Amino acid sequence: MTLKITGTGKGIPQKSVSNDELSKFLDTSDEWITTRTGIKSRHICTHETLTDLCAEAAMQAIGKAGISTCEVDLIICSTIAGDFRTPSLACCVAERIGASCPAFDINAACTGFIYSLEVASSLLASGKYGSILIICAEKMSAHLDWTQRDTCVLFGDGASACVVANGNALRYLNIRATPDVSMLYAANGVGNSPYDTTGARKGYVKMRGQDVFRFAVNAAETEISGAMAALGITAEQIDTIILHQANKRIIEATIAKLGQPKERFPMNIDRYGNISSVSIPLMLHDMLECGMIKRGETLFMAAFGAGLTAGSCVMVWE
Amino acid sequence: MLETITKALRDYKDDQELAVTEQTTFEELELDSLDVVELAMKLEEELSVTIEMSDDIKSVGDLLRVLQAA
């Protein structure tokens, strides 16, 4: 494995929507949402496109990496749906920031950042690429039924980016899938084909909440155990454990199962909600900006999501 | 089996005096759907079974019947 993160960035919509604001048109309350999710507010796109958010995150990450746009050799976007069905969101961003390198999207739902690292680390190892820009971006507000309090309160919009290059920070990387579509999905639209007989479902996010909770807690525990076994380390040797920010209750249940101090599990779900694959690199960026991650510290990151996909990585920060 | 659920509930609520019968609903115990699945996960681990979650599990008796069928 040859990878290190050399720069990070984020692009967040201006509008922050509080639980109280949602309770004006939903049968819900701040107390109901906070107790069940840990979410107090989330950012929602109004005038911003995903390309706008991605470009902002990308330019920050490129600047922090100390390179110019023309030195980016490849752009990978993790998203469940870009601004267009085609071209890819990665190509939209490339055009916006003036890059002319290859660009493509991947979709591994909330695990997209970890999957992107797997792809990037392999391509860096090939020697063909020197600097790869990974952008995770979701406009979850476009995939929600805003009359359903069980789902629409959970998600937010945003983008986060990082530049990766050859280095020794990445010590462990694992991705996997346990296919089960019905537990968590958002169907595509079907157009108006007169030949379609699938009776396809509407394109809103649907989930079996209890099953997702159980899958997520078990996946997080399995990923941590797997990483520790592979590296021959104990939980005490991991300085920071960044879990996908899907629900505070999932993180708290994982903490209880592992019996580790909660201070080692940073959370930002209170102000961002669940932004799918954006959440881990967003946390990384915010922590770096606050000086909360220092050289030599060991970070564990794990994600789980629709697919069902899961994955994790360990980095010793360079 | 009821004793096992009662013990798990008392541990979960951190209340060893908690009164539990088959008729007790999770709502009465102020447990939401995620509390119920967390409780089920603890029972799964303890009893080495898999519990099929459903919206119909509203009382201790409902959970007991699902466990007995597992």
XYZ file of C-alpha atoms in Angstrom, chain A:
318
model
C 0.000 0.000 0.000
C 1.439 3.352 -0.979
C -0.792 6.247 -0.052
C -0.917 9.354 2.080
C -3.360 12.251 2.197
C -1.642 15.506 1.297
C -4.578 17.931 1.407
C -8.244 18.085 2.333
C -11.192 20.399 1.705
C -14.929 20.740 2.057
C -17.890 22.360 0.305
C -20.988 22.764 2.450
C -24.299 24.386 1.425
C -24.976 27.744 3.079
C -28.386 26.850 4.469
C -28.432 25.011 7.783
C -31.812 23.503 8.596
C -32.595 22.952 12.285
C -34.873 20.305 13.733
C -37.250 23.064 14.793
C -37.516 24.202 11.173
C -38.379 20.654 10.074
C -41.019 20.386 12.782
C -42.918 23.220 11.074
C -43.971 20.873 8.255
C -43.328 17.398 9.707
C -44.939 15.617 12.643
C -41.676 15.673 14.604
C -39.753 17.702 17.161
C -36.204 18.582 18.112
C -36.490 16.177 21.048
C -37.722 13.290 18.843
C -34.944 13.720 16.263
C -32.139 14.411 18.745
C -32.995 11.429 20.937
C -33.150 8.981 18.035
C -30.307 10.287 15.881
C -28.116 12.846 17.634
C -28.806 15.266 14.770
C -29.560 18.912 15.616
C -29.220 20.417 12.134
C -28.077 19.611 8.620
C -26.997 21.642 5.593
C -29.308 21.493 2.585
C -28.669 22.737 -0.966
C -30.818 25.640 -2.094
C -29.028 27.343 -5.007
C -25.881 25.174 -4.925
C -25.236 22.298 -7.315
C -23.080 19.336 -6.407
C -20.522 20.613 -8.891
C -20.371 23.890 -6.921
C -19.733 22.062 -3.643
C -17.204 19.682 -5.200
C -15.249 22.492 -6.848
C -14.970 24.359 -3.538
C -13.805 21.224 -1.708
C -11.431 20.282 -4.529
C -9.725 23.652 -4.731
C -9.175 23.702 -0.964
C -7.676 20.205 -1.048
C -5.448 21.022 -4.030
C -4.260 24.199 -2.282
C -3.504 22.355 0.948
C -1.595 19.717 -1.023
C 0.579 22.478 -2.455
C -0.006 21.502 -6.059
C -1.735 23.150 -8.995
C -4.821 21.870 -10.778
C -2.739 20.772 -13.756
C -0.752 18.475 -11.458
C -3.855 16.415 -10.600
C -3.477 13.175 -12.560
C -6.897 11.653 -11.891
C -10.232 12.624 -10.320
C -12.429 10.050 -8.563
C -15.867 11.161 -7.339
C -17.812 9.065 -4.858
C -21.517 9.780 -5.199
C -24.831 7.967 -5.510
C -25.980 10.571 -8.069
C -24.179 13.552 -9.575
C -25.779 16.603 -11.141
C -26.265 14.654 -14.388
C -26.798 10.986 -15.222
C -24.091 11.629 -17.744
C -21.463 13.013 -17.780
C -20.011 11.911 -14.477
C -19.767 14.330 -11.548
C -15.990 13.916 -11.749
C -16.024 15.297 -15.312
C -18.267 18.189 -14.239
C -15.761 19.065 -11.516
C -12.812 18.682 -13.889
C -14.375 21.187 -16.248
C -15.171 23.626 -13.429
C -11.679 23.615 -11.900
C -9.867 23.514 -15.229
C -8.407 20.021 -14.969
C -7.875 17.895 -18.042
C -7.000 14.571 -16.435
C -9.082 11.363 -16.535
C -12.145 11.530 -14.274
C -14.836 9.052 -13.247
C -17.434 8.348 -10.541
C -17.815 5.379 -8.254
C -20.875 4.430 -6.220
C -20.405 2.447 -3.032
C -22.986 4.471 -1.075
C -21.803 5.506 2.395
C -18.667 3.368 2.027
C -17.610 5.312 -1.083
C -14.604 7.012 0.506
C -13.052 3.722 1.606
C -13.745 2.191 -1.817
C -12.167 5.261 -3.441
C -9.046 4.790 -1.323
C -8.833 1.170 -2.515
C -8.991 2.280 -6.157
C -6.599 5.183 -5.623
C -4.016 3.145 -3.716
C -3.935 0.540 -6.473
C -3.544 3.191 -9.161
C -0.814 4.983 -7.213
C 1.005 1.674 -6.828
C 0.828 1.194 -10.598
C 3.132 4.188 -10.957
C 0.945 5.720 -13.633
C -0.536 8.424 -11.387
C 1.189 10.759 -8.930
C -1.613 12.839 -7.396
C -5.207 11.670 -7.273
C -8.101 13.899 -6.227
C -10.854 12.034 -4.379
C -14.116 13.920 -3.905
C -17.093 12.573 -1.992
C -20.309 14.465 -2.667
C -23.989 13.925 -2.033
C -27.164 15.917 -2.470
C -29.206 13.598 -0.286
C -32.041 16.150 -0.141
C -32.837 15.251 -3.754
C -33.454 11.600 -2.866
C -35.754 12.029 0.118
C -39.490 11.965 0.587
C -39.923 15.157 2.604
C -43.225 13.937 4.030
C -41.551 10.975 5.795
C -40.091 11.941 9.170
C -38.347 8.586 9.560
C -35.960 9.289 6.699
C -35.835 12.940 5.628
C -34.588 14.177 9.005
C -31.545 11.900 8.850
C -29.630 13.268 5.890
C -27.744 16.335 4.728
C -25.912 17.635 1.657
C -22.240 18.428 1.165
C -18.892 17.540 -0.356
C -15.442 16.763 0.967
C -12.231 16.163 -0.908
C -8.703 14.971 -0.431
C -5.596 14.736 -2.561
C -3.711 11.461 -2.188
C -0.188 10.683 -3.307
C 2.489 8.062 -2.758
C 3.366 7.653 0.899
C 3.393 5.234 3.801
C 0.444 6.508 5.823
C -1.980 3.808 4.713
C -1.263 0.618 6.678
C -4.483 -1.346 6.228
C -7.427 -1.228 3.839
C -10.410 -3.513 3.552
C -13.570 -3.304 1.455
C -16.419 -5.793 1.232
C -20.027 -6.226 0.211
C -22.800 -8.439 1.542
C -25.480 -7.958 -1.084
C -28.927 -7.082 0.305
C -30.730 -4.468 -1.766
C -33.987 -4.302 0.154
C -32.515 -3.185 3.485
C -31.501 0.264 2.205
C -32.056 1.674 -1.276
C -33.067 4.623 -3.435
C -34.549 3.548 -6.774
C -33.800 5.325 -10.037
C -36.583 7.026 -11.951
C -37.927 4.916 -14.822
C -38.651 7.623 -17.400
C -41.815 7.071 -19.398
C -40.926 4.009 -21.433
C -44.149 2.393 -22.730
C -42.293 -0.945 -22.585
C -41.362 -0.861 -18.898
C -43.122 -3.560 -16.888
C -40.947 -3.563 -13.775
C -43.285 -1.432 -11.680
C -40.165 0.296 -10.426
C -40.316 2.019 -7.080
C -40.129 5.766 -6.606
C -36.641 7.132 -6.175
C -36.747 8.026 -2.506
C -34.439 6.603 0.151
C -36.107 3.632 1.846
C -34.678 1.633 4.706
C -35.495 -0.925 7.346
C -34.145 1.128 10.221
C -33.734 -1.608 12.804
C -31.959 -3.928 10.378
C -29.685 -1.118 9.188
C -28.822 -0.314 12.815
C -27.895 -3.923 13.527
C -25.876 -4.240 10.317
C -24.010 -0.999 10.996
C -23.043 -1.817 14.585
C -21.915 -5.320 13.642
C -20.022 -4.023 10.584
C -18.170 -1.399 12.627
C -17.153 -3.954 15.224
C -16.108 -6.498 12.578
C -14.033 -3.920 10.720
C -12.217 -2.781 13.860
C -11.525 -6.364 14.949
C -10.298 -7.234 11.451
C -7.940 -4.274 11.305
C -6.502 -4.955 14.762
C -5.942 -8.633 13.938
C -4.326 -7.845 10.589
C -1.955 -5.267 12.087
C -1.410 -7.054 15.377
C -2.434 -4.011 17.404
C -4.862 -3.370 20.249
C -7.659 -0.815 20.373
C -5.569 1.201 22.816
C -2.985 1.757 20.082
C -5.534 3.555 17.889
C -5.663 7.276 18.695
C -8.830 8.178 16.796
C -11.673 6.029 15.496
C -13.712 7.799 12.813
C -16.939 5.960 12.058
C -19.355 6.869 9.290
C -21.692 9.459 10.774
C -25.036 7.776 10.114
C -26.638 7.967 13.531
C -25.253 8.842 16.968
C -26.989 5.792 18.401
C -25.048 3.495 16.027
C -21.774 5.044 17.162
C -22.736 4.843 20.842
C -23.782 1.192 20.497
C -20.440 0.430 18.819
C -18.559 2.214 21.603
C -20.462 0.160 24.184
C -19.689 -3.092 22.339
C -15.992 -2.293 22.071
C -15.746 -0.954 25.605
C -13.536 1.916 24.481
C -13.515 5.539 25.723
C -16.009 7.625 23.767
C -13.488 10.476 23.491
C -11.700 8.432 20.842
C -14.813 8.480 18.585
C -15.268 12.022 17.230
C -18.748 12.981 16.017
C -20.074 15.773 13.823
C -23.455 14.276 13.021
C -25.115 16.861 15.275
C -24.498 19.622 12.719
C -24.217 17.761 9.394
C -26.564 14.764 9.605
C -25.738 11.742 7.461
C -24.022 12.849 4.209
C -23.222 9.328 3.033
C -19.606 8.903 1.861
C -18.863 12.569 2.581
C -18.905 12.066 6.332
C -15.477 10.495 6.963
C -13.325 12.829 4.832
C -15.384 15.766 6.152
C -14.563 14.742 9.710
C -10.921 14.317 8.723
C -10.840 17.804 7.208
C -12.507 19.491 10.187
C -10.196 17.706 12.636
C -7.103 18.673 10.641
C -8.259 22.282 10.508
C -8.598 22.271 14.308
C -5.174 20.671 14.801
C -6.761 17.567 16.296
C -4.691 15.118 14.225
C -0.942 15.072 14.671
C 1.837 13.417 12.738
C 2.453 9.855 13.905
C -1.062 9.355 15.277
C -2.969 6.230 14.275
C -6.392 6.735 12.723
C -8.972 4.055 12.084
C -11.826 4.855 9.714
C -14.815 2.615 8.985
C -17.929 2.993 6.888
C -21.021 0.930 6.127
C -23.919 1.567 3.805
C -26.296 0.504 1.071
C -25.287 -2.516 -0.918
C -24.675 -3.609 1.727
C -21.123 -2.329 1.603
C -18.593 -1.905 4.372
C -14.915 -1.106 4.651
C -12.200 0.364 6.783
C -8.664 1.624 6.769
C -5.876 2.454 9.168
C -3.516 5.367 8.596
C -0.519 6.535 10.572
C -0.688 10.235 9.825
C 2.216 11.695 7.821
